[in-house]
Coordinates of C-alpha atoms and ligand atoms in Angstrom, one line a residue:
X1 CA 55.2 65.3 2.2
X2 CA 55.8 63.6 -0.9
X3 CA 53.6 60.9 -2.2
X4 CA 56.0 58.5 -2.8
X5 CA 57.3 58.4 1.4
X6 CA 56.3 54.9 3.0
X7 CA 55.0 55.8 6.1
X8 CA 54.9 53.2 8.8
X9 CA 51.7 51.9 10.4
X10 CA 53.2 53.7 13.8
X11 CA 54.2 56.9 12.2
X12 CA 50.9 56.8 10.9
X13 CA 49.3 56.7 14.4
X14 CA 51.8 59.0 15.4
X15 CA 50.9 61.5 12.9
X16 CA 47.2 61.3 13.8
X17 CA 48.1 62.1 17.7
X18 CA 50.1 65.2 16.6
X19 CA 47.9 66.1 14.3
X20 CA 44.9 66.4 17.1
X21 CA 46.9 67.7 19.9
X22 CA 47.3 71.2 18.2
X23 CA 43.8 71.1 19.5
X24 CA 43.8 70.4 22.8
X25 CA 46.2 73.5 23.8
X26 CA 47.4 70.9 26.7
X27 CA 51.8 71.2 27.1
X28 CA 53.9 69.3 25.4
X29 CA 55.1 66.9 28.7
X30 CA 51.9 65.9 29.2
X31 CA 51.2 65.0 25.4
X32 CA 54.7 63.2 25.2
X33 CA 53.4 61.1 28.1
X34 CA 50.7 60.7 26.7
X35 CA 51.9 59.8 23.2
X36 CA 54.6 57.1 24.4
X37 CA 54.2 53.5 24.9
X38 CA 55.1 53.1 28.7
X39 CA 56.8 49.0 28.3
X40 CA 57.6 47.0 25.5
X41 CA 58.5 43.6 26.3
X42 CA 60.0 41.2 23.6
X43 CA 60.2 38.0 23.9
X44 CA 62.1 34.9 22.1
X45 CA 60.8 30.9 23.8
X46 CA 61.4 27.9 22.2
X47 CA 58.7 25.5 21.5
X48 CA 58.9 21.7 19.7
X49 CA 57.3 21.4 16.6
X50 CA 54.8 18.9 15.4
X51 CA 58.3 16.9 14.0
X52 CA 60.1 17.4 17.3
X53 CA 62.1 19.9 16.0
X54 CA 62.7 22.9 18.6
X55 CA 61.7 26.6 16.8
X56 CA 62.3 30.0 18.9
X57 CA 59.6 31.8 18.3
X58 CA 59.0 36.0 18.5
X59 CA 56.4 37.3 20.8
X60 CA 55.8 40.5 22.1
X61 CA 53.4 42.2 25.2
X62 CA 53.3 46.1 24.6
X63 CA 51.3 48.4 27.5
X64 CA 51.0 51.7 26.2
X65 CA 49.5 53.3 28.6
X66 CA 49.1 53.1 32.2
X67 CA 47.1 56.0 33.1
X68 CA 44.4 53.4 33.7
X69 CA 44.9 49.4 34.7
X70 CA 44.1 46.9 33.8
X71 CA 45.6 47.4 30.3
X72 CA 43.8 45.5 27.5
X73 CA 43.9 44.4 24.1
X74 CA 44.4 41.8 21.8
X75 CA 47.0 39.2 20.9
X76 CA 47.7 38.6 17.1
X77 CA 48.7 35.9 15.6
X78 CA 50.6 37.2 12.1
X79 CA 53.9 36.6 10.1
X80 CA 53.3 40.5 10.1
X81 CA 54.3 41.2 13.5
X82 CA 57.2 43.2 14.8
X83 CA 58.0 45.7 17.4
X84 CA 56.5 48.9 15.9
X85 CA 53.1 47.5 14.9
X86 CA 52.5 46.0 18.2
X87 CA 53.7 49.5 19.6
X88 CA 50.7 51.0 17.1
X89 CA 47.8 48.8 17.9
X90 CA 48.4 49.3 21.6
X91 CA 48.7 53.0 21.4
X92 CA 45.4 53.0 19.1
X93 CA 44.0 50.7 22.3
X94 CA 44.6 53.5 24.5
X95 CA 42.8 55.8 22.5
X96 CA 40.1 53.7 21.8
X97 CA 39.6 52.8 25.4
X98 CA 39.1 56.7 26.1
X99 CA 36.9 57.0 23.0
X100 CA 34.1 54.6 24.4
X101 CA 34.8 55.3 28.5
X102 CA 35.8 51.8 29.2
X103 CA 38.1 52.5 32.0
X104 CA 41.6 50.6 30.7
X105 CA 44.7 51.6 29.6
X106 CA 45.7 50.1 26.2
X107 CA 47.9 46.8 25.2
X108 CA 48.6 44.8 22.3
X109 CA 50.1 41.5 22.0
X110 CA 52.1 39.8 18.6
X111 CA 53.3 36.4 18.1
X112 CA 55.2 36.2 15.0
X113 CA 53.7 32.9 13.2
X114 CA 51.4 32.1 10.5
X115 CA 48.9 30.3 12.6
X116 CA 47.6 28.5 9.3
X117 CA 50.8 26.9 9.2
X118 CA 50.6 25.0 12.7
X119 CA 48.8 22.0 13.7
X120 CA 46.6 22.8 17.1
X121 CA 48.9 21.0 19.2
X122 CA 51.7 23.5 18.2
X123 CA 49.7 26.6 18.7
X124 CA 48.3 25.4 21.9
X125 CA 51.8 25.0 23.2
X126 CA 52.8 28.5 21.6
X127 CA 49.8 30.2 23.8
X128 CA 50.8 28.4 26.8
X129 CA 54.1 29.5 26.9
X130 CA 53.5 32.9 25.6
X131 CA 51.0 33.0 28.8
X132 CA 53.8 31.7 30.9
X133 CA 56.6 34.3 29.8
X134 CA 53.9 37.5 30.5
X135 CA 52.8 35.5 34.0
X136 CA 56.4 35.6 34.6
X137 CA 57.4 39.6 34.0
X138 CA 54.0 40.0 35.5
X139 CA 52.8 41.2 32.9
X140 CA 49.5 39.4 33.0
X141 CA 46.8 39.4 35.2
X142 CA 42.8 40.8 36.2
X143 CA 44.0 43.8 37.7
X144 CA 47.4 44.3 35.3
X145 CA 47.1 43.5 31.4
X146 CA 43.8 41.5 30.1
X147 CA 44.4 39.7 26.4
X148 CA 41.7 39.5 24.2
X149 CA 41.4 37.8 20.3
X150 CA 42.8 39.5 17.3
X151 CA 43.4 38.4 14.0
X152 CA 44.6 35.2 13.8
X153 CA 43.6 34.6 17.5
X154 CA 40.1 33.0 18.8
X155 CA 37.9 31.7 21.4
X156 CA 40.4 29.1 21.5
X157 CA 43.4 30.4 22.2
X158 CA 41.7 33.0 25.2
X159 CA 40.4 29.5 26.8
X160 CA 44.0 28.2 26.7
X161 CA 45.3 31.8 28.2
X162 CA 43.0 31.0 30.5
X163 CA 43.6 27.6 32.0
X164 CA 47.7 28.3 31.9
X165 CA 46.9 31.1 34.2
X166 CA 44.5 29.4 36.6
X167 CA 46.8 26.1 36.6
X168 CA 49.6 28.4 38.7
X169 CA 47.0 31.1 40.5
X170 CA 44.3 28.9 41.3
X171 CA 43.7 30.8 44.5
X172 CA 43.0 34.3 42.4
X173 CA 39.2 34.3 42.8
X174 CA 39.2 36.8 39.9
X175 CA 41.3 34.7 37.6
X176 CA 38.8 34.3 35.0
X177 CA 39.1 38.1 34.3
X178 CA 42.4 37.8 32.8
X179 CA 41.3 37.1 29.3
X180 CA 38.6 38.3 27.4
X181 CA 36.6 36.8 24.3
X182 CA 37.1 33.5 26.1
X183 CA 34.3 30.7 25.1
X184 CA 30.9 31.3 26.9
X185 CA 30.9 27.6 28.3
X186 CA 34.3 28.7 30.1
X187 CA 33.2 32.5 31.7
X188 CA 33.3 34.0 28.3
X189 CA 29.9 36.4 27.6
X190 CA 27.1 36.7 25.1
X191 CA 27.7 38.8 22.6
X192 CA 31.5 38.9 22.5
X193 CA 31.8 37.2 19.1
X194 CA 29.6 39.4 17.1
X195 CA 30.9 42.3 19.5
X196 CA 33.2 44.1 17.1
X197 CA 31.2 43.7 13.9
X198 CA 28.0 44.9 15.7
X199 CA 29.7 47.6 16.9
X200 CA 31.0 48.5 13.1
X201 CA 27.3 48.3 12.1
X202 CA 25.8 50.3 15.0
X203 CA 28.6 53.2 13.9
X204 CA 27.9 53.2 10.5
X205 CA 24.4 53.2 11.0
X206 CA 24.8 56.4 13.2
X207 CA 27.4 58.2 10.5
X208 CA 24.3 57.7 8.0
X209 CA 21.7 58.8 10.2
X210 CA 23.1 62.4 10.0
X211 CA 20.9 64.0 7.8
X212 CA 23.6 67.0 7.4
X213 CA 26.3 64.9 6.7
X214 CA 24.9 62.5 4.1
X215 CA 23.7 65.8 2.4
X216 CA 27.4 66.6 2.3
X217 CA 28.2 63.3 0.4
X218 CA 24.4 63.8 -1.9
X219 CA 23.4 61.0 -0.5
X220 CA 20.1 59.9 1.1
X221 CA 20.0 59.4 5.3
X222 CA 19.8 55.9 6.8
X223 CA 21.8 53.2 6.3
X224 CA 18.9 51.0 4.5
X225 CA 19.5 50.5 0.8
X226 CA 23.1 52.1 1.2
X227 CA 25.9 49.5 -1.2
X228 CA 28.9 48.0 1.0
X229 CA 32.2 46.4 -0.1
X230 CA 34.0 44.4 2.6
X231 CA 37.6 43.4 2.8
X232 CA 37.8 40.2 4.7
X233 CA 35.3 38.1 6.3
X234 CA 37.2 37.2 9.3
X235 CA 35.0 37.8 12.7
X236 CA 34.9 41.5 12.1
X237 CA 34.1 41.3 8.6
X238 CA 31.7 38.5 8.8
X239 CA 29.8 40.2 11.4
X240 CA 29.7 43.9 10.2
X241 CA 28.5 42.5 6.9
X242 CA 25.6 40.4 7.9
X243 CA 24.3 43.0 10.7
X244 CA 24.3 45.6 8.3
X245 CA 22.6 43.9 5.9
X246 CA 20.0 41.5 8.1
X247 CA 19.2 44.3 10.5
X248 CA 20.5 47.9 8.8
X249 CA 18.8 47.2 5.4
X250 CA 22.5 48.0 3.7
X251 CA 23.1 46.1 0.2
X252 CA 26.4 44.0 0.0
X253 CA 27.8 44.3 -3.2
X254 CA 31.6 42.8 -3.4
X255 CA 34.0 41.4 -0.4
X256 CA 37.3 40.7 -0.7
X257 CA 39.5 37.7 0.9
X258 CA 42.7 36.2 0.4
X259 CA 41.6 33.8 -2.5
X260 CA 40.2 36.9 -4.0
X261 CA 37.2 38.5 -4.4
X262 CA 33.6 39.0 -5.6
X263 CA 31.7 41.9 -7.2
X264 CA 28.1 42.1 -8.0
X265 CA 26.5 45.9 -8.5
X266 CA 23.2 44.3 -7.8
X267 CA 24.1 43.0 -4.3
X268 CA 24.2 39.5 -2.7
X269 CA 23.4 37.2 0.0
X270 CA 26.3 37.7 2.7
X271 CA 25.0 34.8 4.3
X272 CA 25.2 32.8 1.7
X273 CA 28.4 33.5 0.5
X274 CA 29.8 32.7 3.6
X275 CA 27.8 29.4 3.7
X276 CA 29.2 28.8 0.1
X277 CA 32.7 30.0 0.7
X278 CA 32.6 26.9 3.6
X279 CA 31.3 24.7 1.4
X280 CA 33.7 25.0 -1.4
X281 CA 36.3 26.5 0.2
X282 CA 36.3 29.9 -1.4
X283 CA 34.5 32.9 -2.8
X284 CA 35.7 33.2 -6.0
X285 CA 33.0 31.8 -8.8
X286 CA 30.0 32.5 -6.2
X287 CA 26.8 32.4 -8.6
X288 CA 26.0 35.7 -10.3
X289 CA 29.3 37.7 -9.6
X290 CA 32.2 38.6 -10.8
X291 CA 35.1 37.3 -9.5
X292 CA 38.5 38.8 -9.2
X293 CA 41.8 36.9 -8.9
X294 CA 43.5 36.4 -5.8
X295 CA 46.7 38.4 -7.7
X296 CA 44.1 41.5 -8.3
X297 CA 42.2 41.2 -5.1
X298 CA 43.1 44.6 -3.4
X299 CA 41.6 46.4 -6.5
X300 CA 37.8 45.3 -4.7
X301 CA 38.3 48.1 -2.6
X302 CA 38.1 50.3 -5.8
X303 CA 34.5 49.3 -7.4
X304 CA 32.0 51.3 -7.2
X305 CA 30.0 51.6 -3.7
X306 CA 28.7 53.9 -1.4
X307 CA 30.6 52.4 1.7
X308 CA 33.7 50.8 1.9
X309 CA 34.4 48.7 4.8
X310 CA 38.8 47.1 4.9
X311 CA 38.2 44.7 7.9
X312 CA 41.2 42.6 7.2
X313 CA 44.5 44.4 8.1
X314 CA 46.6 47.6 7.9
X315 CA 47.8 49.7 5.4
X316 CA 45.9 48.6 2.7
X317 CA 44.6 52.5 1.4
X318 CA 47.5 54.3 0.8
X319 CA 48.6 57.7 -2.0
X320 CA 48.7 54.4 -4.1
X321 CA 45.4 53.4 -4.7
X322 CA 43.2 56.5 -2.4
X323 CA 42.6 58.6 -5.6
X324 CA 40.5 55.3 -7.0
X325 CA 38.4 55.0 -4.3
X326 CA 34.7 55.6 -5.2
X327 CA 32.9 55.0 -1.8
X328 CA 32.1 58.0 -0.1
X329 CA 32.3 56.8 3.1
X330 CA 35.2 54.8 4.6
X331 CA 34.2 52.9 7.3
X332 CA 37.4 51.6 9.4
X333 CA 36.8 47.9 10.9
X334 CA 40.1 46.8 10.9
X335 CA 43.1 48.2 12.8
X336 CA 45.0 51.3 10.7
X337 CA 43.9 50.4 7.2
X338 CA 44.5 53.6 6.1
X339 CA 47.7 55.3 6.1
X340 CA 48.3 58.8 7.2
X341 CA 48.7 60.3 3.5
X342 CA 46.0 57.8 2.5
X343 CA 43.9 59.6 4.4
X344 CA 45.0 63.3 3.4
X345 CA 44.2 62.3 -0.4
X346 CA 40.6 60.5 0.5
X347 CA 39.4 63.6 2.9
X348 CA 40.7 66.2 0.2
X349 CA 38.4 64.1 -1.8
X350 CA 35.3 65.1 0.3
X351 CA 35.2 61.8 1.4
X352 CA 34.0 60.8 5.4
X353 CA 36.5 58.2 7.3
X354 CA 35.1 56.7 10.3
X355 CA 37.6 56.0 12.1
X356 CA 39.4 53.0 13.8
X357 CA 39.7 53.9 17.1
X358 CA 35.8 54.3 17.0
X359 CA 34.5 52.1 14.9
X360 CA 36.1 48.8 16.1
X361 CA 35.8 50.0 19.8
X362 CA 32.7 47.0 19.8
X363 CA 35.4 44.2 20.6
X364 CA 37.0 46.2 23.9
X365 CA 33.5 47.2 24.5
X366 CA 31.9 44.2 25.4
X367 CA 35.4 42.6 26.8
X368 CA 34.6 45.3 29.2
X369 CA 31.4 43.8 30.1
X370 CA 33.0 40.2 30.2
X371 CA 36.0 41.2 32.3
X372 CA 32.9 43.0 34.7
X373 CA 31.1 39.8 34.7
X374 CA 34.1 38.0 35.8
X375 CA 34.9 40.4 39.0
X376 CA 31.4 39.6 39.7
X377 CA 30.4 36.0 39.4
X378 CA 27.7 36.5 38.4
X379 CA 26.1 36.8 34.7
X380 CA 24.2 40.2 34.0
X381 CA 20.4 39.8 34.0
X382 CA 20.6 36.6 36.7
X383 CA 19.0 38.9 39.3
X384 CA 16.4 41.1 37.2
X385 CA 14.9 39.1 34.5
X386 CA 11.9 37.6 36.3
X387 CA 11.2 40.2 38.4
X388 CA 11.4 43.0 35.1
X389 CA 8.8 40.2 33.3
X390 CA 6.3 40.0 36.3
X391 CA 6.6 43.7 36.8
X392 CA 6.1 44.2 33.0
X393 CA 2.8 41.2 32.9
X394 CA 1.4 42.8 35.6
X395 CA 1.3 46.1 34.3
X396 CA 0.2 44.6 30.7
X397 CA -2.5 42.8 32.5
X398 CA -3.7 46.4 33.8
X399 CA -3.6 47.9 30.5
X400 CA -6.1 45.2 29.6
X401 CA -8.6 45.4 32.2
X402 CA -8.0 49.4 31.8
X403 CA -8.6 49.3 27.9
X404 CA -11.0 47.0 27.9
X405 CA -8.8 45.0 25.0
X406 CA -7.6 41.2 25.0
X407 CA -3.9 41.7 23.9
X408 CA -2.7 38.7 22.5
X409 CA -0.1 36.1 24.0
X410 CA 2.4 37.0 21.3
X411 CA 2.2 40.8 22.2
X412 CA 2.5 39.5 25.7
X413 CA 5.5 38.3 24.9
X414 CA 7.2 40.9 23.3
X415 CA 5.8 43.3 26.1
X416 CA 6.9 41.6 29.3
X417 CA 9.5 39.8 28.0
X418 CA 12.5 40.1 30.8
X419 CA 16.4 41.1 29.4
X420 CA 19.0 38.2 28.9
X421 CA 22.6 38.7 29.0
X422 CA 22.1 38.5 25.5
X423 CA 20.3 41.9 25.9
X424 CA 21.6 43.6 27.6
X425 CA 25.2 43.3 26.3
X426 CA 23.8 44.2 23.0
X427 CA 21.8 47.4 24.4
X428 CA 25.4 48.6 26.1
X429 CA 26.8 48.1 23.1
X430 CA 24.7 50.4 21.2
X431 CA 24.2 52.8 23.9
X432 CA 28.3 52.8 24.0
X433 CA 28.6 53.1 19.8
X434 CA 26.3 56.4 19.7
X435 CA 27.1 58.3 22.5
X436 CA 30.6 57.4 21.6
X437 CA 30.0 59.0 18.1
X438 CA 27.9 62.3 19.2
X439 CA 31.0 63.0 21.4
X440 CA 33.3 62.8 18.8
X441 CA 31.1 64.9 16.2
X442 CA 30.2 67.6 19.0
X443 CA 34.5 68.2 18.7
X444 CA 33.8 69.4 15.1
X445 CA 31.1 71.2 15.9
X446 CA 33.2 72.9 19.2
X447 CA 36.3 73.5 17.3
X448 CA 35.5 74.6 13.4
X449 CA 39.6 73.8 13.0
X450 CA 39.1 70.2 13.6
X451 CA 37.4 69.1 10.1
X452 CA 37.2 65.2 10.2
X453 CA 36.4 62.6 12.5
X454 CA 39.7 60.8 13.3
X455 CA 41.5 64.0 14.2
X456 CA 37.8 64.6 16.5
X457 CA 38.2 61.4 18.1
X458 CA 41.8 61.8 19.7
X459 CA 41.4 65.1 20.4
X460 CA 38.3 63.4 22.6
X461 CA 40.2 61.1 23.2
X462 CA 44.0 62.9 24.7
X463 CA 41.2 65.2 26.2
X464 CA 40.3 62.7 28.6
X465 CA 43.4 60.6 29.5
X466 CA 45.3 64.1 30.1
X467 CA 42.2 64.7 32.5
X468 CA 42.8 61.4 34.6
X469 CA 47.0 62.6 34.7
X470 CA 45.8 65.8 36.0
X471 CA 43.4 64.0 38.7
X472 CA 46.2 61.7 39.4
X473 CA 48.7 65.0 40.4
X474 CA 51.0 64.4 37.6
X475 CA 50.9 67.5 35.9
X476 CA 50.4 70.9 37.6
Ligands
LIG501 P1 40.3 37.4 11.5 O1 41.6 36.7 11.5 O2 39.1 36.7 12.1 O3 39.9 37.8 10.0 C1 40.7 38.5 9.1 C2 40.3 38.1 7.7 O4 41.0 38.9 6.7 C3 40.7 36.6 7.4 O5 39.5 35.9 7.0 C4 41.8 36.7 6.3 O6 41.8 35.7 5.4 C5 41.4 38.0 5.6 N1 42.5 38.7 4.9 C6 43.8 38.8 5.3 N2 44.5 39.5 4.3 C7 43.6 39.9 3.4 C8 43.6 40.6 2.2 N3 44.8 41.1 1.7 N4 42.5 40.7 1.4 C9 41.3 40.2 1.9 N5 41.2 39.5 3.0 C10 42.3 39.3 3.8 O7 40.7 38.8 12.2 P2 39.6 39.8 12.8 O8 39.6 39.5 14.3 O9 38.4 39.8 12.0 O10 40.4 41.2 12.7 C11 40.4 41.9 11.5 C12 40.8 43.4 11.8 O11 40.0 43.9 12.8 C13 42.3 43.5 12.3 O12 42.8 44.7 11.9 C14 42.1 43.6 13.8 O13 43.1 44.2 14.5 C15 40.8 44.4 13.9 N6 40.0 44.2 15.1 C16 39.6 43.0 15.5 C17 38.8 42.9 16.7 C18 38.2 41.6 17.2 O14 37.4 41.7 18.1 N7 38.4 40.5 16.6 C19 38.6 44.1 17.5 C20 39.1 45.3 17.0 C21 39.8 45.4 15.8

């Protein structure tokens, strides 16, 4: 392929499924079912603007795959949007769903706006009537297609999905399981906001914890004391950077955001340049860095660094720029950052991508547990957390009289302490991140041919959806 073709973001997934299922030896009907997006639905609504002026606005709802339902995934909010990325981030939900055995087929939703251009009034009547026009191809619903945020898209937006849909099907008992990411006040879950950053953290922390494969890259195993450039301090950026530094030990060094971005070898705060960037608006002139113009901003992800983690949109590694990449590791937090030849250049480079479909699987991870906690009521821990903590005193108490040793009320504490939802959602999450990532490395190991991780991961991935087409009498 020459360097100079532009490869879209969907030939780009595309290219990644063809490129794994070589290795799965499964026929080609089977893939092609696999690899298509099974509805598209575009839509054009007017709404009235803040002046009273009416604007039709572009939407789309895209189910790629139906081999399990509910579909699920995000809505984004971008001037970005069109038909073939929508088409890519809900085939990349299917996969991703398969990655970490949440059991849903993938969806993406796109409204084509700048959301930083509309008053809240606006956007609330853009979500409502988005809502309406899925509601009324029935394309919505608990059991059918599950929304949850993207960028652009909040807490806010799910909890006005969500009262649109209950205001015509108040009698669906379940109705509070048709969005995810929704605000904890209104059935939303613990957990969901950090969910995708903590789930970034928890992979990388794994990746590094593989004292063959950091030997590979000459460098040291753990994640403590490893440098980190983030692109993009949205949710997922945000999060991934303060985990990984508060509870993984790693060093920030630069982040990059629209305004432009800031570079200091010696590390910062990530906490505090977040609290200064809402002080004063921005992160450019934060004490002690450098800071690049927003006109030179993209060049952050080429300072020096031993991880590199794009968390703000797609595309933004390409042939262009891959050969000045320094980090050694490429950890993917945001949806398809790096193209398909992108990718070729940075892996001929020796370098380790982890990828997408794995990395960001946090979000759908713990929408899983949300959409679980709506089908049943009920909030996870309600029924065992006293019971666990007199369980756990009692059995401290024996160790005391056994021992012969006062343990102090602190220790107590710690000791006996029952789960909250809190907890547990963050324990599933884990559990979910590395098991997820030991699967998809045990491919390499299985099949010598198959020599980085993306490539792994669909191969896990088409693996298991072609096993639930088999189950489901399909295929012969
Ligand atoms: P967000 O809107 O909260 O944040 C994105 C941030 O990126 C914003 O702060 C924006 O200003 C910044 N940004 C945009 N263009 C930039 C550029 N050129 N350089 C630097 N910064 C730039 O969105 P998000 O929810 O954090 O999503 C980010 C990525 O993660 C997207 O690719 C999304 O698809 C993916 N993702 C999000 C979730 C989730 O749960 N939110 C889950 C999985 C994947």
């Amino acid at each position: 392929m020459s360097q100079q073709t532009v490869v879209s973001f969907y030939d780009s997934v595309t290219n990644f499924f063809n490129k794994a299922a070589q290795h799965t030896g499964l026929p080609e009907g089977l893939l092609e079912q696999i690899r298509v997006c099974n509805a598209v639905y575009r839509m054009l609504f007017p709404v009235k603007m803040q002046d009273g002026q009416v604007k039709v606005i572009e939407a789309y709802r895209v189910q790629h795959s139906h081999h399990r339902t509910p579909t699920k995934g995000g809505i984004r909010y971008s001037n970005h949007v069109n038909q073939e990325e929508v088409m890519a981030l809900a085939t990349l939900m299917t996969y991703k769903c398969a990655i970490v055995d949440v059991p849903f087929g993938g969806a993406k939703g796109g409204v084509k706006i700048n959301p930083w251009d509309y008053s809240p009034e606006v956007l609330e009547r853009i979500t409502r009537r988005y809502t309406t026009e899925l509601m009324s191809r029935n394309f919505i619903g608990p059991s059918i297609d599950v929304p949850a945020p993207d960028y652009g898209t909040g807490e806010r937006e799910m909890a006005w999905i969500y009262d649109t849909y209950r205001t015509f099907k108040g009698a669906d008992i379940d109705a509070a399981g048709v969005v995810t990411g929704k605000p904890v006040t209104q059935h939303g879950i613990n957990g969901r906001r950090e969910a995708t950053g903590r789930g970034v953290y928890y992979g990388i922390r794994e990746a590094c914890n593989i004292p063959e494969d950091m030997k590979r890259l000459n460098m040291t195993t753990g994640l403590k004391g490893k440098r980190l450039i983030i692109q993009g301090l949205g949710n997922v950026g945000s999060f991934s950077g303060t985990i990984s530094q508060d509870e993984g030990g790693a060093i920030i060094v630069g982040v990059g955001e629209m305004e432009g971005a800031i570079y200091n070898k010696d590390g910062f705060d990530i906490n505090d340049v977040l609290k200064f960037r809402k002080e004063t608006g921005s992160i450019l002139n934060y004490p002690g860095a450098i800071s690049i113009p927003k006109e030179q901003r993209e060049t952050i992800l080429e300072y020096d660094c031993d991880i590199l983690v794009p968390a703000a949109l797609e595309d933004v590694i390409s042939y262009k720029n891959a050969p000045n990449i320094k980090a050694k590791i490429v950890a993917e937090a945001a949806n398809g950052p790096i193209t398909s030849r992108g990718e070729e250049m940075l892996l001929e480079a020796g370098k380790i991508i982890i990828p997408d479909v794995f990395l960001n699987a946090g979000g759908v991870t713990v929408s899983y547990f949300e959409w679980l906690k709506n089908l049943s009521h009920m909030r996870f821990g309600r029924l065992e957390k006293r019971f666990d903590q007199q369980r756990l005193e009692n059995l401290v108490g024996l160790v005391e009289r056994t021992v012969g040793r006062e343990i102090s009320d602190e220790e107590k504490r710690m000791i006996a302490r029952g789960a909250d939802e809190i907890d547990l959602v963050r324990s599933g999450l884990e559990e979910t991140m590395i098991n997820a990532y030991h699967q998809i490395r045990d491919v390499m190991v299985d099949k010598p041919k198959v020599t980085d991780l993306r490539t792994a991961a669909f191969v896990s991935a088409i693996n298991k959806i072609s096993s639930d087409y088999m189950s489901l009498g399909i295929f012969p």
